[in-house]
Amino acid sequence: MSLISAALGRISPSPTLAMTTRTLELKAAGVDVIGLGAGEPDFDTPDFVKEAAIEAIRSGRTKYTNVDGTPELKAAVCAKFRRDNGLSYEPSQISINVGGKHTLFNALVATVEAGDEVVIPAPYWVSYPDIVQYCGGTPVIVHAGAAQGYKITPEQLEAAITPRTKWLVLNSPSNPTGAAYSADELKALGEVLLRHPHVWVMADDMYEHITYGDFRFATVAQVVPDLYERTLTVNGCSKAYAMTGWRIGFAGGPAPVIKAMMKLQSQSTSNPCSIAQAAAVAALNGAQDFLVERNAAFQRRRDLVVERLNAIPGVHCPTPDGAFYVYPDVSGLIGKATPGGRRIGTDADLIDYLLDEARVAAVHGAAFGLSPAFRVSYATSEALLAEACSRIADACAALR
Ligand SMILES: Cc1ncc(COP(=O)(O)O)c(C=O)c1O
């Protein structure tokens, strides 16, 4: 009899966290490595958010709360969905969880079982397929390469749906590509979904507030109101408010799903940290204007990285509309050899080479289900990004 469960045997450790750990180990050993692997803003949590947490500690809000969140945070989330997305949810339709990953985990564990299929566009955020597999479900991967802007088409969605499809997971702006669906693109996908009333939509909007230029964020329940009754709209504080360590995620959706998520949470984590919840109330209800300045900084970094990567022969880097990632296609480098005679057969080989020779850490495309490519997180200073791009360019130029 095996000690470790079969369910756990179906999943792997997060490859993005593995790269972060490898980078930290190299840095601790004194190696001058530039980390472009981490999926978090380098900005600090805003002071007014920290102050709210300190006040929560001082005033004794340090006890258990309602399992699925404090009334104050649920009210703030309802107000956020109304203000930002034109979506009307009652508190009974809101779930507060220990980070966005926990929100998605709860939703999938509460609904997916053996035989169920979940449609996941690739490149995908690394955890979706693993959580589905943990549940015993089957991820149905729909590939969308650089040539189609890393976005699936209505035809591809139609072809992927079967009588067993339970969910479509739609992440926009995307981790790992930064690609974002316009309202019209969402409507076109929505038309397909309206023809298949058994399919639910999990909209992962974690990067909603990090968008650039003229792009206008939209979410599916807003632009296709007929899908409201079968959409779970997932969001959180981690990315917009630089609160990755505080662990607050949330969702709005039909009350039965929300109730099922609460049931699961009541037997696992119980409530999210009371202090983090108080901080999240401040973040959601407070002035949002600091986002403009931060996005301007992100946009400058995006432009720098896209330009520098596109100048490298064999690399093609689309310009994304959101998040803080780019996903260069490296088809032109596959098959080449390093100065030491190692063949670059895959994007994982390229990433190993870049780490060993250029001292730049990024994550290989295979981890996100679409190769050959790699993910660059540009949530770091322009000076470091410029240096990292020079190192990558030199290393790529040395390939034969
Ligand atoms: C697309 C996407 N969804 C969800 C999450 C989870 O966010 P959190 O850190 O709040 O768990 C992340 C974090 O990297 C993400 O990139």
PDB file of C-alpha atoms in Angstrom, residues 221-392:
ATOM      1  CA  ALA A 221     -19.997  37.502 -17.547  1.00  0.00           C
ATOM      2  CA  GLN A 222     -20.061  41.241 -18.283  1.00  0.00           C
ATOM      3  CA  VAL A 223     -19.944  41.097 -22.080  1.00  0.00           C
ATOM      4  CA  VAL A 224     -22.118  37.971 -22.454  1.00  0.00           C
ATOM      5  CA  PRO A 225     -24.788  38.478 -19.763  1.00  0.00           C
ATOM      6  CA  ASP A 226     -26.487  35.211 -20.738  1.00  0.00           C
ATOM      7  CA  LEU A 227     -23.402  33.415 -19.384  1.00  0.00           C
ATOM      8  CA  TYR A 228     -23.617  35.116 -15.962  1.00  0.00           C
ATOM      9  CA  GLU A 229     -25.472  32.132 -14.465  1.00  0.00           C
ATOM     10  CA  ARG A 230     -22.665  29.724 -15.377  1.00  0.00           C
ATOM     11  CA  THR A 231     -19.584  31.868 -14.937  1.00  0.00           C
ATOM     12  CA  LEU A 232     -17.263  32.009 -11.953  1.00  0.00           C
ATOM     13  CA  THR A 233     -15.380  35.309 -12.068  1.00  0.00           C
ATOM     14  CA  VAL A 234     -12.067  34.878 -10.232  1.00  0.00           C
ATOM     15  CA  ASN A 235      -9.810  37.692  -9.107  1.00  0.00           C
ATOM     16  CA  GLY A 236      -7.612  38.667  -6.172  1.00  0.00           C
ATOM     17  CA  CYS A 237      -5.309  41.173  -4.551  1.00  0.00           C
ATOM     18  CA  SER A 238      -1.956  39.577  -5.394  1.00  0.00           C
ATOM     19  CA  LYS A 239      -1.032  41.237  -8.680  1.00  0.00           C
ATOM     20  CA  ALA A 240      -2.792  44.625  -8.821  1.00  0.00           C
ATOM     21  CA  TYR A 241      -1.998  45.562  -5.235  1.00  0.00           C
ATOM     22  CA  ALA A 242       1.396  43.826  -5.028  1.00  0.00           C
ATOM     23  CA  MET A 243       0.016  41.623  -2.237  1.00  0.00           C
ATOM     24  CA  THR A 244       1.302  38.187  -3.262  1.00  0.00           C
ATOM     25  CA  GLY A 245       2.361  37.356   0.292  1.00  0.00           C
ATOM     26  CA  TRP A 246      -0.937  38.345   1.912  1.00  0.00           C
ATOM     27  CA  ARG A 247      -2.858  35.524   0.185  1.00  0.00           C
ATOM     28  CA  ILE A 248      -6.274  36.939  -0.673  1.00  0.00           C
ATOM     29  CA  GLY A 249      -8.200  35.672  -3.705  1.00  0.00           C
ATOM     30  CA  PHE A 250     -11.918  35.825  -4.383  1.00  0.00           C
ATOM     31  CA  ALA A 251     -14.660  34.850  -6.776  1.00  0.00           C
ATOM     32  CA  GLY A 252     -18.172  35.871  -7.679  1.00  0.00           C
ATOM     33  CA  GLY A 253     -20.584  33.366  -9.150  1.00  0.00           C
ATOM     34  CA  PRO A 254     -23.770  31.343  -8.776  1.00  0.00           C
ATOM     35  CA  ALA A 255     -24.585  30.731  -5.091  1.00  0.00           C
ATOM     36  CA  PRO A 256     -24.545  26.889  -5.303  1.00  0.00           C
ATOM     37  CA  VAL A 257     -20.918  26.853  -6.520  1.00  0.00           C
ATOM     38  CA  ILE A 258     -19.915  29.453  -3.942  1.00  0.00           C
ATOM     39  CA  LYS A 259     -21.580  27.380  -1.217  1.00  0.00           C
ATOM     40  CA  ALA A 260     -19.750  24.237  -2.359  1.00  0.00           C
ATOM     41  CA  MET A 261     -16.439  26.105  -2.262  1.00  0.00           C
ATOM     42  CA  MET A 262     -17.210  27.269   1.284  1.00  0.00           C
ATOM     43  CA  LYS A 263     -18.012  23.699   2.361  1.00  0.00           C
ATOM     44  CA  LEU A 264     -14.609  22.539   1.128  1.00  0.00           C
ATOM     45  CA  GLN A 265     -12.847  25.511   2.723  1.00  0.00           C
ATOM     46  CA  SER A 266     -14.594  24.850   6.050  1.00  0.00           C
ATOM     47  CA  GLN A 267     -12.776  21.498   6.164  1.00  0.00           C
ATOM     48  CA  SER A 268      -9.366  22.754   5.007  1.00  0.00           C
ATOM     49  CA  THR A 269      -8.052  26.268   5.664  1.00  0.00           C
ATOM     50  CA  SER A 270     -11.139  27.799   7.347  1.00  0.00           C
ATOM     51  CA  ASN A 271     -11.094  31.567   6.855  1.00  0.00           C
ATOM     52  CA  PRO A 272      -8.269  33.444   5.129  1.00  0.00           C
ATOM     53  CA  CYS A 273      -6.059  35.435   7.552  1.00  0.00           C
ATOM     54  CA  SER A 274      -8.195  38.054   9.338  1.00  0.00           C
ATOM     55  CA  ILE A 275      -5.464  40.700   9.045  1.00  0.00           C
ATOM     56  CA  ALA A 276      -4.956  40.093   5.325  1.00  0.00           C
ATOM     57  CA  GLN A 277      -8.720  40.407   4.860  1.00  0.00           C
ATOM     58  CA  ALA A 278      -8.694  43.830   6.567  1.00  0.00           C
ATOM     59  CA  ALA A 279      -5.829  44.865   4.277  1.00  0.00           C
ATOM     60  CA  ALA A 280      -7.784  43.659   1.238  1.00  0.00           C
ATOM     61  CA  VAL A 281     -10.779  45.804   2.238  1.00  0.00           C
ATOM     62  CA  ALA A 282      -8.477  48.848   2.212  1.00  0.00           C
ATOM     63  CA  ALA A 283      -6.945  47.847  -1.133  1.00  0.00           C
ATOM     64  CA  LEU A 284     -10.302  47.367  -2.855  1.00  0.00           C
ATOM     65  CA  ASN A 285     -12.062  50.392  -1.324  1.00  0.00           C
ATOM     66  CA  GLY A 286      -9.082  52.771  -1.433  1.00  0.00           C
ATOM     67  CA  ALA A 287      -7.895  55.134  -4.154  1.00  0.00           C
ATOM     68  CA  GLN A 288      -6.806  53.159  -7.205  1.00  0.00           C
ATOM     69  CA  ASP A 289      -4.737  55.922  -8.820  1.00  0.00           C
ATOM     70  CA  PHE A 290      -1.337  54.418  -7.906  1.00  0.00           C
ATOM     71  CA  LEU A 291      -2.083  51.737 -10.512  1.00  0.00           C
ATOM     72  CA  VAL A 292      -1.622  54.292 -13.326  1.00  0.00           C
ATOM     73  CA  GLU A 293       1.975  55.038 -12.353  1.00  0.00           C
ATOM     74  CA  ARG A 294       2.825  51.369 -11.822  1.00  0.00           C
ATOM     75  CA  ASN A 295       1.324  50.380 -15.159  1.00  0.00           C
ATOM     76  CA  ALA A 296       3.325  53.123 -16.881  1.00  0.00           C
ATOM     77  CA  ALA A 297       6.498  51.620 -15.385  1.00  0.00           C
ATOM     78  CA  PHE A 298       5.432  48.119 -16.478  1.00  0.00           C
ATOM     79  CA  GLN A 299       4.710  49.390 -19.986  1.00  0.00           C
ATOM     80  CA  ARG A 300       8.176  50.946 -20.322  1.00  0.00           C
ATOM     81  CA  ARG A 301       9.695  47.642 -19.249  1.00  0.00           C
ATOM     82  CA  ARG A 302       7.496  45.654 -21.632  1.00  0.00           C
ATOM     83  CA  ASP A 303       8.527  47.878 -24.547  1.00  0.00           C
ATOM     84  CA  LEU A 304      12.204  47.576 -23.655  1.00  0.00           C
ATOM     85  CA  VAL A 305      12.097  43.785 -23.401  1.00  0.00           C
ATOM     86  CA  VAL A 306      10.003  43.273 -26.557  1.00  0.00           C
ATOM     87  CA  GLU A 307      12.332  45.485 -28.598  1.00  0.00           C
ATOM     88  CA  ARG A 308      15.511  43.903 -27.293  1.00  0.00           C
ATOM     89  CA  LEU A 309      14.281  40.318 -27.687  1.00  0.00           C
ATOM     90  CA  ASN A 310      12.967  40.934 -31.199  1.00  0.00           C
ATOM     91  CA  ALA A 311      16.431  42.173 -32.199  1.00  0.00           C
ATOM     92  CA  ILE A 312      17.823  38.669 -31.551  1.00  0.00           C
ATOM     93  CA  PRO A 313      17.876  36.491 -34.685  1.00  0.00           C
ATOM     94  CA  GLY A 314      15.726  33.384 -34.156  1.00  0.00           C
ATOM     95  CA  VAL A 315      13.518  35.038 -31.529  1.00  0.00           C
ATOM     96  CA  HIS A 316      10.025  36.389 -32.198  1.00  0.00           C
ATOM     97  CA  CYS A 317       8.370  38.259 -29.315  1.00  0.00           C
ATOM     98  CA  PRO A 318       4.763  39.479 -29.701  1.00  0.00           C
ATOM     99  CA  THR A 319       3.773  42.677 -27.825  1.00  0.00           C
ATOM    100  CA  PRO A 320       1.136  41.772 -25.221  1.00  0.00           C
ATOM    101  CA  ASP A 321      -1.678  43.996 -23.925  1.00  0.00           C
ATOM    102  CA  GLY A 322      -1.419  43.087 -20.260  1.00  0.00           C
ATOM    103  CA  ALA A 323       0.171  41.335 -17.256  1.00  0.00           C
ATOM    104  CA  PHE A 324       3.959  41.553 -16.793  1.00  0.00           C
ATOM    105  CA  TYR A 325       5.107  38.696 -18.992  1.00  0.00           C
ATOM    106  CA  VAL A 326       6.295  38.241 -22.547  1.00  0.00           C
ATOM    107  CA  TYR A 327       6.468  34.892 -24.277  1.00  0.00           C
ATOM    108  CA  PRO A 328       9.022  34.899 -27.076  1.00  0.00           C
ATOM    109  CA  ASP A 329       8.799  32.133 -29.669  1.00  0.00           C
ATOM    110  CA  VAL A 330      12.268  30.619 -30.147  1.00  0.00           C
ATOM    111  CA  SER A 331      11.638  28.242 -33.052  1.00  0.00           C
ATOM    112  CA  GLY A 332      14.597  29.839 -34.828  1.00  0.00           C
ATOM    113  CA  LEU A 333      17.054  28.689 -32.140  1.00  0.00           C
ATOM    114  CA  ILE A 334      16.026  25.040 -31.896  1.00  0.00           C
ATOM    115  CA  GLY A 335      18.535  22.650 -33.465  1.00  0.00           C
ATOM    116  CA  LYS A 336      21.526  24.954 -32.884  1.00  0.00           C
ATOM    117  CA  ALA A 337      24.526  24.012 -30.759  1.00  0.00           C
ATOM    118  CA  THR A 338      26.187  25.805 -27.831  1.00  0.00           C
ATOM    119  CA  PRO A 339      29.891  26.759 -27.970  1.00  0.00           C
ATOM    120  CA  GLY A 340      30.478  23.716 -25.716  1.00  0.00           C
ATOM    121  CA  GLY A 341      28.837  21.461 -28.310  1.00  0.00           C
ATOM    122  CA  ARG A 342      25.515  20.863 -26.509  1.00  0.00           C
ATOM    123  CA  ARG A 343      22.531  20.688 -28.877  1.00  0.00           C
ATOM    124  CA  ILE A 344      19.550  22.952 -28.139  1.00  0.00           C
ATOM    125  CA  GLY A 345      16.819  20.419 -28.857  1.00  0.00           C
ATOM    126  CA  THR A 346      14.065  21.939 -26.723  1.00  0.00           C
ATOM    127  CA  ASP A 347      13.156  25.164 -24.960  1.00  0.00           C
ATOM    128  CA  ALA A 348      14.197  23.470 -21.693  1.00  0.00           C
ATOM    129  CA  ASP A 349      17.718  23.034 -23.177  1.00  0.00           C
ATOM    130  CA  LEU A 350      17.726  26.729 -24.080  1.00  0.00           C
ATOM    131  CA  ILE A 351      16.689  27.766 -20.568  1.00  0.00           C
ATOM    132  CA  ASP A 352      19.418  25.561 -19.024  1.00  0.00           C
ATOM    133  CA  TYR A 353      21.958  27.127 -21.384  1.00  0.00           C
ATOM    134  CA  LEU A 354      20.791  30.665 -20.542  1.00  0.00           C
ATOM    135  CA  LEU A 355      21.035  29.926 -16.829  1.00  0.00           C
ATOM    136  CA  ASP A 356      24.464  28.243 -17.069  1.00  0.00           C
ATOM    137  CA  GLU A 357      26.109  30.598 -19.562  1.00  0.00           C
ATOM    138  CA  ALA A 358      24.198  33.897 -19.465  1.00  0.00           C
ATOM    139  CA  ARG A 359      23.186  33.749 -15.799  1.00  0.00           C
ATOM    140  CA  VAL A 360      19.602  34.632 -16.676  1.00  0.00           C
ATOM    141  CA  ALA A 361      16.717  32.637 -15.204  1.00  0.00           C
ATOM    142  CA  ALA A 362      13.488  32.345 -17.177  1.00  0.00           C
ATOM    143  CA  VAL A 363      10.929  29.526 -17.494  1.00  0.00           C
ATOM    144  CA  HIS A 364      10.787  27.167 -20.492  1.00  0.00           C
ATOM    145  CA  GLY A 365       7.631  27.106 -22.623  1.00  0.00           C
ATOM    146  CA  ALA A 366       6.967  23.391 -22.129  1.00  0.00           C
ATOM    147  CA  ALA A 367       5.968  24.217 -18.535  1.00  0.00           C
ATOM    148  CA  PHE A 368       3.094  26.271 -19.967  1.00  0.00           C
ATOM    149  CA  GLY A 369       2.095  23.750 -22.630  1.00  0.00           C
ATOM    150  CA  LEU A 370       3.379  25.533 -25.727  1.00  0.00           C
ATOM    151  CA  SER A 371       6.878  25.150 -27.157  1.00  0.00           C
ATOM    152  CA  PRO A 372       9.398  26.237 -28.246  1.00  0.00           C
ATOM    153  CA  ALA A 373       9.238  29.455 -26.254  1.00  0.00           C
ATOM    154  CA  PHE A 374      10.043  30.826 -22.834  1.00  0.00           C
ATOM    155  CA  ARG A 375       8.409  33.153 -20.349  1.00  0.00           C
ATOM    156  CA  VAL A 376      10.051  36.352 -19.220  1.00  0.00           C
ATOM    157  CA  SER A 377       8.626  38.141 -16.205  1.00  0.00           C
ATOM    158  CA  TYR A 378       9.581  41.800 -16.600  1.00  0.00           C
ATOM    159  CA  ALA A 379       8.581  42.764 -13.051  1.00  0.00           C
ATOM    160  CA  THR A 380      12.086  43.989 -12.325  1.00  0.00           C
ATOM    161  CA  SER A 381      14.068  47.208 -12.889  1.00  0.00           C
ATOM    162  CA  GLU A 382      14.790  48.542 -16.382  1.00  0.00           C
ATOM    163  CA  ALA A 383      18.538  48.411 -15.664  1.00  0.00           C
ATOM    164  CA  LEU A 384      18.381  44.709 -14.796  1.00  0.00           C
ATOM    165  CA  LEU A 385      16.096  43.980 -17.754  1.00  0.00           C
ATOM    166  CA  ALA A 386      18.497  45.718 -20.136  1.00  0.00           C
ATOM    167  CA  GLU A 387      21.423  43.732 -18.718  1.00  0.00           C
ATOM    168  CA  ALA A 388      19.432  40.470 -18.918  1.00  0.00           C
ATOM    169  CA  CYS A 389      18.503  41.120 -22.552  1.00  0.00           C
ATOM    170  CA  SER A 390      22.162  41.836 -23.425  1.00  0.00           C
ATOM    171  CA  ARG A 391      23.201  38.577 -21.788  1.00  0.00           C
ATOM    172  CA  ILE A 392      20.488  36.638 -23.645  1.00  0.00           C
TER     173      ILE A 392
END
